[in-house]
Short mmCIF file of C-alpha atoms in Angstrom, two decimals:
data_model
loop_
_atom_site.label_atom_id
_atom_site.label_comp_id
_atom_site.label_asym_id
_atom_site.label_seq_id
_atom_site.Cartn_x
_atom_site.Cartn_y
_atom_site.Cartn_z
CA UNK A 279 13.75 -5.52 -19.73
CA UNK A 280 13.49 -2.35 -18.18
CA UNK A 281 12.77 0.80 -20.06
CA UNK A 282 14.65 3.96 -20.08
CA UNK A 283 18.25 2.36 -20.35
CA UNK A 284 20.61 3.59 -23.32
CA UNK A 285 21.46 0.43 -25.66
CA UNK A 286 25.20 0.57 -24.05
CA UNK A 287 23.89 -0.08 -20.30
CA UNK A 288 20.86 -2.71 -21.35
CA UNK A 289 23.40 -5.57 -19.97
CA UNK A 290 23.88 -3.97 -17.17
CA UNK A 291 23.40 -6.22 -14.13
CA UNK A 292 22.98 -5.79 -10.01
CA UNK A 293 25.98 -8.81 -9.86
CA UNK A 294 28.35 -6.08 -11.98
CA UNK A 295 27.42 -4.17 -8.61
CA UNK A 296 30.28 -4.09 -5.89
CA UNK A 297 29.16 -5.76 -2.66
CA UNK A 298 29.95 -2.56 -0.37
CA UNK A 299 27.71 -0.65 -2.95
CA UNK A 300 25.07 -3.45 -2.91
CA UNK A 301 24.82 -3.01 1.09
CA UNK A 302 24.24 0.39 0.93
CA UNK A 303 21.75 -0.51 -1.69
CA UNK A 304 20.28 -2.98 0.45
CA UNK A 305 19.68 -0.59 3.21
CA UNK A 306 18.30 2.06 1.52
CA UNK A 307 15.16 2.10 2.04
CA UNK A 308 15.98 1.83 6.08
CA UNK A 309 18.77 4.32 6.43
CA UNK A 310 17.45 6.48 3.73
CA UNK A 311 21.02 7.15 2.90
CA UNK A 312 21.51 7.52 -0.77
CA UNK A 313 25.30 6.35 -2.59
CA UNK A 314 27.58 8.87 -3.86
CA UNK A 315 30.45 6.65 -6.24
CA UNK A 316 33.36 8.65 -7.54
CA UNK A 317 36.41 7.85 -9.27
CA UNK A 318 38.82 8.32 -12.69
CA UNK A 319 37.34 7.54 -16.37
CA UNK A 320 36.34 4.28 -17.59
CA UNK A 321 35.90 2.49 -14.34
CA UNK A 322 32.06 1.29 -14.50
CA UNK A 323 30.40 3.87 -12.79
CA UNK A 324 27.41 4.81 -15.06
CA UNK A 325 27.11 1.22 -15.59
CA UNK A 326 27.00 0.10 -11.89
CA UNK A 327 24.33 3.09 -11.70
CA UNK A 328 22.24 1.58 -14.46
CA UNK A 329 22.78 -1.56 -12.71
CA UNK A 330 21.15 0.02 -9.68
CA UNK A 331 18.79 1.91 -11.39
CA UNK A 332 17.16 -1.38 -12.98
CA UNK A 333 17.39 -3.45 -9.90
CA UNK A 334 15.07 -0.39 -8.56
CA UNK A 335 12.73 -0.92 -11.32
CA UNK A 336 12.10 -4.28 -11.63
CA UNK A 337 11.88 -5.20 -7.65
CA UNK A 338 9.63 -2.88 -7.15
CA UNK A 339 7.31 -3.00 -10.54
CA UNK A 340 4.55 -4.74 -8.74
CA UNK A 341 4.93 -2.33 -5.45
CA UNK A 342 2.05 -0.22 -4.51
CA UNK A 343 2.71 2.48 -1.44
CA UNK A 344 0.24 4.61 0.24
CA UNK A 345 0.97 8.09 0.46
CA UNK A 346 -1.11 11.26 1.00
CA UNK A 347 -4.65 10.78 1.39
CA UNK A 348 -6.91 13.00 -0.93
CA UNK A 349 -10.79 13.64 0.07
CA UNK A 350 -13.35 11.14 -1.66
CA UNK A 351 -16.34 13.87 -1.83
CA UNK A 352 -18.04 11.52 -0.12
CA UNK A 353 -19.23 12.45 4.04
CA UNK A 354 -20.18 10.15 6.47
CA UNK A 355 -21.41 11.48 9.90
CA UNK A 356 -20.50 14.62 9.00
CA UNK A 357 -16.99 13.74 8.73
CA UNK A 358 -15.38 13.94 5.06
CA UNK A 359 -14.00 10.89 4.03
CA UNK A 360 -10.29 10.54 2.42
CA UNK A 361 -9.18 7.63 0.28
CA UNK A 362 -5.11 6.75 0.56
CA UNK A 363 -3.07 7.13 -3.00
CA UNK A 364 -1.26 4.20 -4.10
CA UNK A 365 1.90 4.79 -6.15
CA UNK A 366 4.47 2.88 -7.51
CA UNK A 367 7.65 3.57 -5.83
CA UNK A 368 9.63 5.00 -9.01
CA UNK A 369 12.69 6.16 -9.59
CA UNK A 370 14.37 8.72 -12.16
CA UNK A 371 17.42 8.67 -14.01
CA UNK A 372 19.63 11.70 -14.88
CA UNK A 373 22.34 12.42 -16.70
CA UNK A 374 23.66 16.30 -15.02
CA UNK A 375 24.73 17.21 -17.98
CA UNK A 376 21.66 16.75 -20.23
CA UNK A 377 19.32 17.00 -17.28
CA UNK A 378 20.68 20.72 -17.04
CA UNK A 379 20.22 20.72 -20.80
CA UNK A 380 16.67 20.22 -20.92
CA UNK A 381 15.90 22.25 -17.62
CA UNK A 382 17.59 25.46 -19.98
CA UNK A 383 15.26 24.50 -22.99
CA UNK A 384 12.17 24.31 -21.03
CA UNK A 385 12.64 27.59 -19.61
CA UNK A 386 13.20 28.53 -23.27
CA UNK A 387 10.36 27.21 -24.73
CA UNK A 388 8.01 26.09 -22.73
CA UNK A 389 4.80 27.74 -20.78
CA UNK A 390 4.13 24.64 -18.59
CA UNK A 391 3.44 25.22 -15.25
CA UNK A 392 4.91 22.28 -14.49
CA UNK A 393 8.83 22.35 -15.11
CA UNK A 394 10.93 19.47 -14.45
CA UNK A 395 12.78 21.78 -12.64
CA UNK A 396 9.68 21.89 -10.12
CA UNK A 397 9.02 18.41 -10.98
CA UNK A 398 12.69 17.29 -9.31
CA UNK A 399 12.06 19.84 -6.21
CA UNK A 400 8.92 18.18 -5.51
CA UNK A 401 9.50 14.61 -6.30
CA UNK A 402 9.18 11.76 -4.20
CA UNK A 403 11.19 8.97 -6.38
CA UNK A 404 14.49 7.78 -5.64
CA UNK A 405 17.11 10.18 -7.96
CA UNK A 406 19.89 8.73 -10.07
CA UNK A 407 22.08 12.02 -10.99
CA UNK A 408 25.09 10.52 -13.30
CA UNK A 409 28.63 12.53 -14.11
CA UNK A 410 27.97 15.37 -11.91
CA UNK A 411 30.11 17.94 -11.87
CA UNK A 412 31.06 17.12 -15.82
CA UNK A 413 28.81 20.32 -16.30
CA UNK A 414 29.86 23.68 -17.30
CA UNK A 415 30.05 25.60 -13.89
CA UNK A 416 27.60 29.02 -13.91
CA UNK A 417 25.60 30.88 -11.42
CA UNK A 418 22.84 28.87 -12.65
CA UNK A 419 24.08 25.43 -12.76
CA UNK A 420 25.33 26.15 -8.69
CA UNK A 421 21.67 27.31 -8.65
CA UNK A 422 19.89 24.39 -9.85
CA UNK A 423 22.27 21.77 -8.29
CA UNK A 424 21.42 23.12 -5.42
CA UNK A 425 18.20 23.77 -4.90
CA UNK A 426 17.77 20.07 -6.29
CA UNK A 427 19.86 18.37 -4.08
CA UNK A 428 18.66 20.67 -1.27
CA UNK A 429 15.15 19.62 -1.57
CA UNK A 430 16.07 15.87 -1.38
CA UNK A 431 18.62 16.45 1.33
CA UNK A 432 15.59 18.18 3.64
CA UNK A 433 12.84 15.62 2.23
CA UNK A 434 15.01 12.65 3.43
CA UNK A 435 14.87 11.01 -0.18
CA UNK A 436 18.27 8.89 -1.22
CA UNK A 437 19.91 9.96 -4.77
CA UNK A 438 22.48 8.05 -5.92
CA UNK A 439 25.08 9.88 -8.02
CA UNK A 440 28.07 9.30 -9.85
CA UNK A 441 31.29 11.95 -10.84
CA UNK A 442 34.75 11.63 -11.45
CA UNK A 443 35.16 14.13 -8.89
CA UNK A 444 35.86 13.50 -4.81
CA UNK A 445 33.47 15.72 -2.91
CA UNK A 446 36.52 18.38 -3.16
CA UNK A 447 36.17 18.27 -6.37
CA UNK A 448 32.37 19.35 -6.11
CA UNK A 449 32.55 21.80 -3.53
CA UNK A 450 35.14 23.46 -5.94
CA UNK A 451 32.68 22.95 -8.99
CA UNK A 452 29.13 23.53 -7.45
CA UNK A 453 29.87 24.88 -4.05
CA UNK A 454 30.41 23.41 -0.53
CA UNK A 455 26.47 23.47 0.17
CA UNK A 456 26.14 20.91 -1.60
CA UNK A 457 29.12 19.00 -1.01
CA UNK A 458 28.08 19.07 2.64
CA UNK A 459 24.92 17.68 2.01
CA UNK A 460 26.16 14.90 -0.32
CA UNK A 461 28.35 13.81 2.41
CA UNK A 462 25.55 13.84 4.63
CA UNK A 463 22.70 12.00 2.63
CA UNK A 464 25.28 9.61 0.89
CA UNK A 465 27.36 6.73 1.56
CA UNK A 466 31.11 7.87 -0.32
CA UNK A 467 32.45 4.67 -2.23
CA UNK A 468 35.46 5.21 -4.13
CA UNK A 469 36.70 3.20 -7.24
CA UNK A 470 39.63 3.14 -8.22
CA UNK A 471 41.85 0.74 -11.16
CA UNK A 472 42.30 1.91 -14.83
CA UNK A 473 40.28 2.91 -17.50
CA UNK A 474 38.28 -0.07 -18.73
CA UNK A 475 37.70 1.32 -22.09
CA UNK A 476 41.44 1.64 -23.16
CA UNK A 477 42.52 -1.66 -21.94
CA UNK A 478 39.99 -3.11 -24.42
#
């Protein structure tokens, strides 16, 4: 089972997926086009995203990548020798809400030179930001939603979100920068039906 998923979501499954969000799945890792799925309360959406999320995980537990060489120390012919990095190809999951939380407390309490803050901006995984726009709108918030999907938008790295908002909805909450760029990095899928919880 993979790690990281709240009790509620740990039956989550890639067939709960829709197909059109499965083929943007799919293609990912070609179009580099991340998902953007929006609709009411209740219909699935932070449990398709968990879905996703642990599809990610467990195709790709056994993945190595190369990425940036670093130097060895070691020369040969006068040339200094570099050795490639192998990483798994991770991914992160977010709540906006909490994630926004803990980026507040950090800056509270911490000294780390490392924030997660910086650690998002500089990040190389594939992003799962959930309920965005659910947050309480400040100067801040606009700041930090931004510069985080800002640095994914010019990296080229897919995030997948979810919201109860339309991208209207977002530019009103967090601005139209980054509504823009959602619509640019992101495939828009749409649910729509009633609240599953209440007809339980």
């Amino acid at each position: 089972m993979t790690t990281e998923i709240p009790r509620r979501y740990s039956d989550s499954k890639y067939s709960d997926v829709p197909e059109n969000v499965q083929k943007y799945f799919e293609e990912m890792r070609e179009t580099r086009k991340g998902i953007y799925i929006h609709g009411g309360v209740g219909l699935g959406k932070t449990h398709i995203a968990y879905a996703l999320y642990r599809e990610w995980k467990d195709r790709r537990k056994n993945e190595l990548l190369e990425t940036d060489s670093i130097v060895t120390g070691q020369i040969k012919d006068g040339v200094v020798l570099k050795s490639p990095i192998k990483v798994r190809p991770d991914a992160k999951f977010w709540n906006m809400t909490r994630l926004l939380f803990e980026i507040r407390n950090q800056f509270r309490t911490s000294n780390s030179d490392q924030t997660i803050a910086q650690s998002l901006m500089e990040s190389k995984k594939l992003l799962f930001i959930d309920d965005l726009g659910a947050e309480k709108v400040t100067e801040w918030v606009e700041e930090v939603v931004y510069l985080t999907v800002n640095s994914y938008y010019e990296n080229n790295i897919p995030i997948i979100f979810t919201s109860n908002y339309p991208l209207s909805g977002i530019a009103e909450k967090v601005g139209e920068r980054v509504a823009s760029r959602i619509k640019e990095m992101c495939h828009i899928v749409a649910l729509t039906g009633e609240d599953r919880r209440l007809k339980k």
